[in-house]
Amino acid sequence: MRSHATTVTSRLVNASAPLLFFDSGVGGLSVLGPTRALLPAAPIVYVADSAAFPYGTRSEAEIAARVPALLGRLTERFRPRLAVIACNTASTIALPFVRAALDIPVVGTVPAIKPAAERSRSRVIGVLGTEATVRQPYVDDLAMRFAADCTVLRHGSAELVALAEAKLAGEAIDPAAIAAAVAPLTGRGMDVVVLACTHFPLLADELAEALPGVEQIDGGPGIARRIARLTEGQPWPEPPVGHIVLFTGAGPGPHMVEAFASYGLGDVRHV
Ligand code: DGL
């Protein structure tokens, strides 16, 4: 039954149909990187909703209204084979609404609490995300199901999101700013931290310095494997086609354009 469904899907997918990556900013690159390593021939449309950045300080109502509508328009325009909401804030708030609105598979990014609980010896784990993500019932549910015997420290930081954007814009990052942003998580016995915002793996080195001895859990590689499984057997364009990067508001400066190019995305256009 399952292989029949896969065969039918594969036959229907147009080889040039892209994978649509969506985030408020550059955070989606932390999911795009491992995805491109597994699926180098996949055409990519990367959309940064810079007009509404940052998402993490917005209300649930704003995100729930904006994200499905925008993804609906993008799907009509680009006809992707699959959409990746490469943003924990949008996923933990709007994933069911996006799935209901689109007729393609939608992959979300939600805090990797389960692997964190499996790896923690101290039984104190951190969830480092945006302010909006860490207050979601979705996170309560994951903590209850997978980390019931752990103390789960939650911390939301808009500052770290801004620092990740600044790093990719070519600015020097002050280690003291990173240390101040994660200070509420220190001195509490935490040995594993979930990077529950896709921007934060872009600061992995800086976070390792600020949180020595704390293992970071990045959900990106697992999401990439899921995308590869969902597109298994599907055709890809031969020869590979170009990619598109779209910013809904303010566009990227020259350093950020280079950062996108270093992920193989050189063609930058505005919506
Ligand atoms: N990258 C996004 C996330 O994973 C949010 C960053 C923001 O816009 O606040 O939550």
Short mmCIF file of C-alpha atoms and ligand atoms in Angstrom, two decimals:
data_model
loop_
_atom_site.label_atom_id
_atom_site.label_comp_id
_atom_site.label_asym_id
_atom_site.label_seq_id
_atom_site.Cartn_x
_atom_site.Cartn_y
_atom_site.Cartn_z
CA MET A 1 0.00 0.00 0.00
CA ARG A 2 2.74 2.36 1.04
CA SER A 3 5.00 1.64 -1.94
CA HIS A 4 2.02 2.10 -4.28
CA ALA A 5 1.41 5.56 -2.80
CA THR A 6 5.11 6.43 -3.16
CA THR A 7 5.16 5.31 -6.81
CA VAL A 8 2.10 7.36 -7.70
CA THR A 9 3.52 10.45 -5.95
CA SER A 10 6.89 10.07 -7.68
CA ARG A 11 5.27 9.88 -11.10
CA LEU A 12 3.23 13.01 -10.47
CA VAL A 13 6.08 15.20 -9.23
CA ASN A 14 7.55 17.54 -11.82
CA ALA A 15 11.37 17.22 -11.78
CA SER A 16 11.81 20.99 -11.60
CA ALA A 17 9.37 21.46 -8.67
CA PRO A 18 11.45 23.04 -5.89
CA LEU A 19 11.66 22.53 -2.16
CA LEU A 20 10.30 25.67 -0.48
CA PHE A 21 12.18 26.77 2.64
CA PHE A 22 10.54 29.39 4.81
CA ASP A 23 11.78 31.39 7.81
CA SER A 24 11.52 34.94 9.14
CA GLY A 25 15.18 35.48 8.21
CA VAL A 26 18.44 33.57 7.77
CA GLY A 27 17.65 30.84 10.35
CA GLY A 28 16.38 28.46 7.69
CA LEU A 29 19.96 28.12 6.44
CA SER A 30 20.66 25.80 9.38
CA VAL A 31 18.09 23.39 7.93
CA LEU A 32 18.95 24.10 4.31
CA GLY A 33 22.65 23.21 4.82
CA PRO A 34 22.11 19.57 5.86
CA THR A 35 19.27 19.23 3.31
CA ARG A 36 21.51 20.29 0.44
CA ALA A 37 24.15 17.83 1.63
CA LEU A 38 21.60 15.00 1.22
CA LEU A 39 19.78 16.33 -1.86
CA PRO A 40 22.30 18.35 -3.89
CA ALA A 41 20.16 18.31 -7.06
CA ALA A 42 17.04 19.70 -5.37
CA PRO A 43 15.97 23.12 -6.69
CA ILE A 44 15.48 25.48 -3.75
CA VAL A 45 13.23 28.48 -3.19
CA TYR A 46 14.24 30.13 0.10
CA VAL A 47 11.87 32.75 1.46
CA ALA A 48 12.85 35.07 4.32
CA ASP A 49 9.83 36.97 5.65
CA SER A 50 11.95 40.02 6.42
CA ALA A 51 8.85 42.26 6.26
CA ALA A 52 7.66 40.67 9.52
CA PHE A 53 11.02 39.81 11.12
CA PRO A 54 11.43 38.98 13.98
CA TYR A 55 8.65 36.48 14.58
CA GLY A 56 9.70 35.68 18.14
CA THR A 57 8.33 38.88 19.65
CA ARG A 58 5.00 38.71 17.78
CA SER A 59 1.72 37.38 19.09
CA GLU A 60 0.30 33.95 18.36
CA ALA A 61 -2.58 35.60 16.47
CA GLU A 62 -0.22 37.49 14.16
CA ILE A 63 1.83 34.39 13.30
CA ALA A 64 -1.23 32.16 12.90
CA ALA A 65 -2.79 34.65 10.47
CA ARG A 66 0.31 35.57 8.50
CA VAL A 67 2.21 32.33 7.93
CA PRO A 68 -0.52 30.14 6.32
CA ALA A 69 -1.62 33.01 4.06
CA LEU A 70 1.91 33.78 2.92
CA LEU A 71 2.77 30.12 2.38
CA GLY A 72 -0.45 29.71 0.40
CA ARG A 73 0.58 32.51 -1.97
CA LEU A 74 4.13 31.20 -2.26
CA THR A 75 2.89 27.71 -3.03
CA GLU A 76 0.64 29.01 -5.80
CA ARG A 77 3.50 30.97 -7.25
CA PHE A 78 6.32 28.42 -7.08
CA ARG A 79 4.45 25.09 -7.11
CA PRO A 80 6.89 23.41 -4.71
CA ARG A 81 6.80 19.65 -4.17
CA LEU A 82 7.20 20.18 -0.40
CA ALA A 83 7.36 23.11 2.03
CA VAL A 84 9.71 23.33 5.00
CA ILE A 85 8.77 25.74 7.77
CA ALA A 86 12.37 26.19 8.88
CA CYS A 87 11.29 28.22 11.90
CA ASN A 88 10.33 26.91 15.33
CA THR A 89 8.17 29.93 16.13
CA ALA A 90 6.04 29.54 13.01
CA SER A 91 5.93 25.74 13.34
CA THR A 92 4.91 25.57 17.00
CA ILE A 93 2.12 28.11 16.38
CA ALA A 94 0.92 27.62 12.81
CA LEU A 95 1.89 24.14 11.54
CA PRO A 96 -1.65 22.65 11.64
CA PHE A 97 -3.10 25.71 9.85
CA VAL A 98 -0.43 25.56 7.14
CA ARG A 99 -1.02 21.83 6.65
CA ALA A 100 -4.75 22.48 6.34
CA ALA A 101 -4.16 25.23 3.76
CA LEU A 102 -1.65 23.47 1.48
CA ASP A 103 -2.06 20.33 -0.62
CA ILE A 104 1.64 19.39 -0.46
CA PRO A 105 3.65 17.82 2.38
CA VAL A 106 4.69 20.37 4.99
CA VAL A 107 7.69 19.68 7.22
CA GLY A 108 7.91 21.71 10.42
CA THR A 109 10.72 22.36 12.87
CA VAL A 110 9.85 21.76 16.50
CA PRO A 111 12.16 21.71 19.54
CA ALA A 112 14.20 18.47 19.69
CA ILE A 113 13.31 17.76 23.32
CA LYS A 114 13.20 13.98 22.92
CA PRO A 115 16.87 13.54 21.86
CA ALA A 116 17.91 16.09 24.48
CA ALA A 117 16.23 14.10 27.26
CA GLU A 118 17.81 10.90 25.92
CA ARG A 119 21.29 12.42 26.12
CA SER A 120 21.08 14.29 29.42
CA ARG A 121 22.84 12.75 32.40
CA SER A 122 22.13 15.58 34.83
CA ARG A 123 18.39 15.46 33.89
CA VAL A 124 18.40 19.22 33.50
CA ILE A 125 17.89 20.29 29.90
CA GLY A 126 17.48 23.72 28.35
CA VAL A 127 15.13 24.86 25.61
CA LEU A 128 16.62 27.95 24.02
CA GLY A 129 14.25 29.51 21.51
CA THR A 130 12.36 32.69 20.85
CA GLU A 131 10.07 34.14 23.51
CA ALA A 132 7.07 33.02 21.46
CA THR A 133 8.32 29.44 21.01
CA VAL A 134 9.21 28.74 24.63
CA ARG A 135 5.72 29.69 25.87
CA GLN A 136 3.87 27.40 23.43
CA PRO A 137 1.67 24.55 24.70
CA TYR A 138 3.38 22.47 22.00
CA VAL A 139 6.56 22.72 24.09
CA ASP A 140 4.67 21.77 27.30
CA ASP A 141 3.42 18.72 25.48
CA LEU A 142 6.88 17.65 24.22
CA ALA A 143 8.34 18.18 27.71
CA MET A 144 5.59 16.12 29.30
CA ARG A 145 5.85 13.29 26.79
CA PHE A 146 9.61 13.01 26.42
CA ALA A 147 11.25 14.71 29.40
CA ALA A 148 8.88 14.09 32.30
CA ASP A 149 11.78 13.17 34.61
CA CYS A 150 13.88 16.21 33.60
CA THR A 151 13.86 19.78 34.75
CA VAL A 152 13.22 21.71 31.55
CA LEU A 153 14.62 25.25 31.63
CA ARG A 154 13.05 27.47 29.00
CA HIS A 155 14.60 30.66 27.80
CA GLY A 156 13.53 32.93 24.97
CA SER A 157 16.03 35.36 23.47
CA ALA A 158 15.32 37.91 20.76
CA GLU A 159 18.87 39.14 21.26
CA LEU A 160 20.38 35.87 20.00
CA VAL A 161 18.19 35.99 16.88
CA ALA A 162 19.47 39.49 16.15
CA LEU A 163 23.06 38.34 16.78
CA ALA A 164 22.70 35.45 14.31
CA GLU A 165 21.40 37.86 11.66
CA ALA A 166 24.28 40.24 12.47
CA LYS A 167 26.84 37.44 12.12
CA LEU A 168 25.58 36.53 8.66
CA ALA A 169 25.53 40.22 7.76
CA GLY A 170 29.28 40.17 8.43
CA GLU A 171 29.31 41.95 11.80
CA ALA A 172 31.73 40.97 14.56
CA ILE A 173 29.95 39.20 17.42
CA ASP A 174 30.83 40.22 20.96
CA PRO A 175 31.20 37.09 23.13
CA ALA A 176 29.91 39.13 26.11
CA ALA A 177 26.62 39.70 24.27
CA ILE A 178 26.21 35.94 23.71
CA ALA A 179 27.10 35.22 27.36
CA ALA A 180 24.55 37.80 28.56
CA ALA A 181 21.87 36.32 26.29
CA VAL A 182 22.25 32.81 27.74
CA ALA A 183 23.05 33.82 31.34
CA PRO A 184 19.61 32.71 32.67
CA LEU A 185 20.49 29.13 31.65
CA THR A 186 23.83 28.97 33.43
CA GLY A 187 24.67 27.68 36.92
CA ARG A 188 21.59 25.43 37.03
CA GLY A 189 23.10 22.01 36.21
CA MET A 190 22.02 21.95 32.56
CA ASP A 191 24.11 19.54 30.45
CA VAL A 192 22.12 19.56 27.19
CA VAL A 193 20.48 22.49 25.41
CA VAL A 194 17.96 22.27 22.59
CA LEU A 195 18.57 24.91 19.94
CA ALA A 196 14.85 25.58 19.55
CA CYS A 197 15.26 28.39 17.03
CA THR A 198 16.73 27.76 13.60
CA HIS A 199 18.87 30.88 13.92
CA PHE A 200 20.85 29.45 16.84
CA PRO A 201 22.87 26.68 15.12
CA LEU A 202 24.39 29.56 13.12
CA LEU A 203 25.92 30.65 16.47
CA ALA A 204 27.03 27.15 17.53
CA ASP A 205 30.68 28.14 18.11
CA GLU A 206 29.79 31.26 20.07
CA LEU A 207 27.24 29.32 22.15
CA ALA A 208 29.79 26.58 22.88
CA GLU A 209 32.06 29.24 24.31
CA ALA A 210 29.29 30.75 26.42
CA LEU A 211 27.98 27.36 27.59
CA PRO A 212 31.10 25.21 28.05
CA GLY A 213 30.44 21.50 28.60
CA VAL A 214 26.83 21.81 27.47
CA GLU A 215 25.85 19.63 24.52
CA GLN A 216 23.83 21.44 21.83
CA ILE A 217 20.99 19.64 20.07
CA ASP A 218 20.35 20.93 16.56
CA GLY A 219 17.26 19.48 14.89
CA GLY A 220 18.45 20.46 11.36
CA PRO A 221 20.09 17.17 10.30
CA GLY A 222 17.05 15.14 11.42
CA ILE A 223 14.73 17.42 9.47
CA ALA A 224 16.95 17.04 6.41
CA ARG A 225 16.66 13.24 6.68
CA ARG A 226 12.89 13.55 6.90
CA ILE A 227 12.81 15.72 3.75
CA ALA A 228 14.99 13.13 1.97
CA ARG A 229 12.62 10.33 3.03
CA LEU A 230 9.53 12.25 1.87
CA THR A 231 11.07 12.90 -1.57
CA GLU A 232 12.62 9.45 -2.00
CA GLY A 233 12.28 8.17 -5.57
CA GLN A 234 11.20 11.55 -6.92
CA PRO A 235 12.90 12.95 -10.05
CA TRP A 236 15.27 15.96 -9.89
CA PRO A 237 16.14 18.27 -12.79
CA GLU A 238 19.00 17.21 -14.99
CA PRO A 239 21.12 19.32 -15.34
CA PRO A 240 20.38 21.03 -11.98
CA VAL A 241 18.49 24.32 -12.22
CA GLY A 242 19.15 27.61 -10.37
CA HIS A 243 17.79 28.48 -6.96
CA ILE A 244 15.84 31.50 -5.78
CA VAL A 245 16.14 33.54 -2.58
CA LEU A 246 13.31 35.94 -1.81
CA PHE A 247 13.01 38.53 0.94
CA THR A 248 9.49 39.84 1.56
CA GLY A 249 10.79 43.17 2.90
CA ALA A 250 14.28 44.58 3.34
CA GLY A 251 16.71 42.62 1.22
CA PRO A 252 20.11 41.23 2.24
CA GLY A 253 23.30 43.30 2.25
CA PRO A 254 26.40 42.13 0.36
CA HIS A 255 27.73 39.93 3.19
CA MET A 256 24.44 38.16 3.55
CA VAL A 257 24.27 37.60 -0.19
CA GLU A 258 27.67 35.91 0.15
CA ALA A 259 26.39 33.84 3.07
CA PHE A 260 23.51 32.57 0.90
CA ALA A 261 25.92 31.92 -1.94
CA SER A 262 28.06 29.81 0.41
CA TYR A 263 24.99 27.54 0.81
CA GLY A 264 24.81 27.32 -2.99
CA LEU A 265 22.07 29.96 -3.35
CA GLY A 266 23.33 32.73 -5.60
CA ASP A 267 20.17 34.01 -7.28
CA VAL A 268 18.61 36.65 -5.01
CA ARG A 269 15.28 38.24 -5.92
CA HIS A 270 12.56 40.15 -4.06
CA VAL A 271 8.91 39.08 -3.84
N1 DGL B 1 14.20 31.33 13.14
C1 DGL B 1 13.00 31.48 13.87
C2 DGL B 1 12.73 30.28 14.80
O1 DGL B 1 13.22 29.21 14.55
C3 DGL B 1 12.61 32.75 14.54
C4 DGL B 1 13.43 33.95 14.61
C5 DGL B 1 12.57 35.19 14.79
O2 DGL B 1 12.13 35.70 13.75
O3 DGL B 1 12.33 35.62 15.93
O4 DGL B 1 12.02 30.41 15.75
#
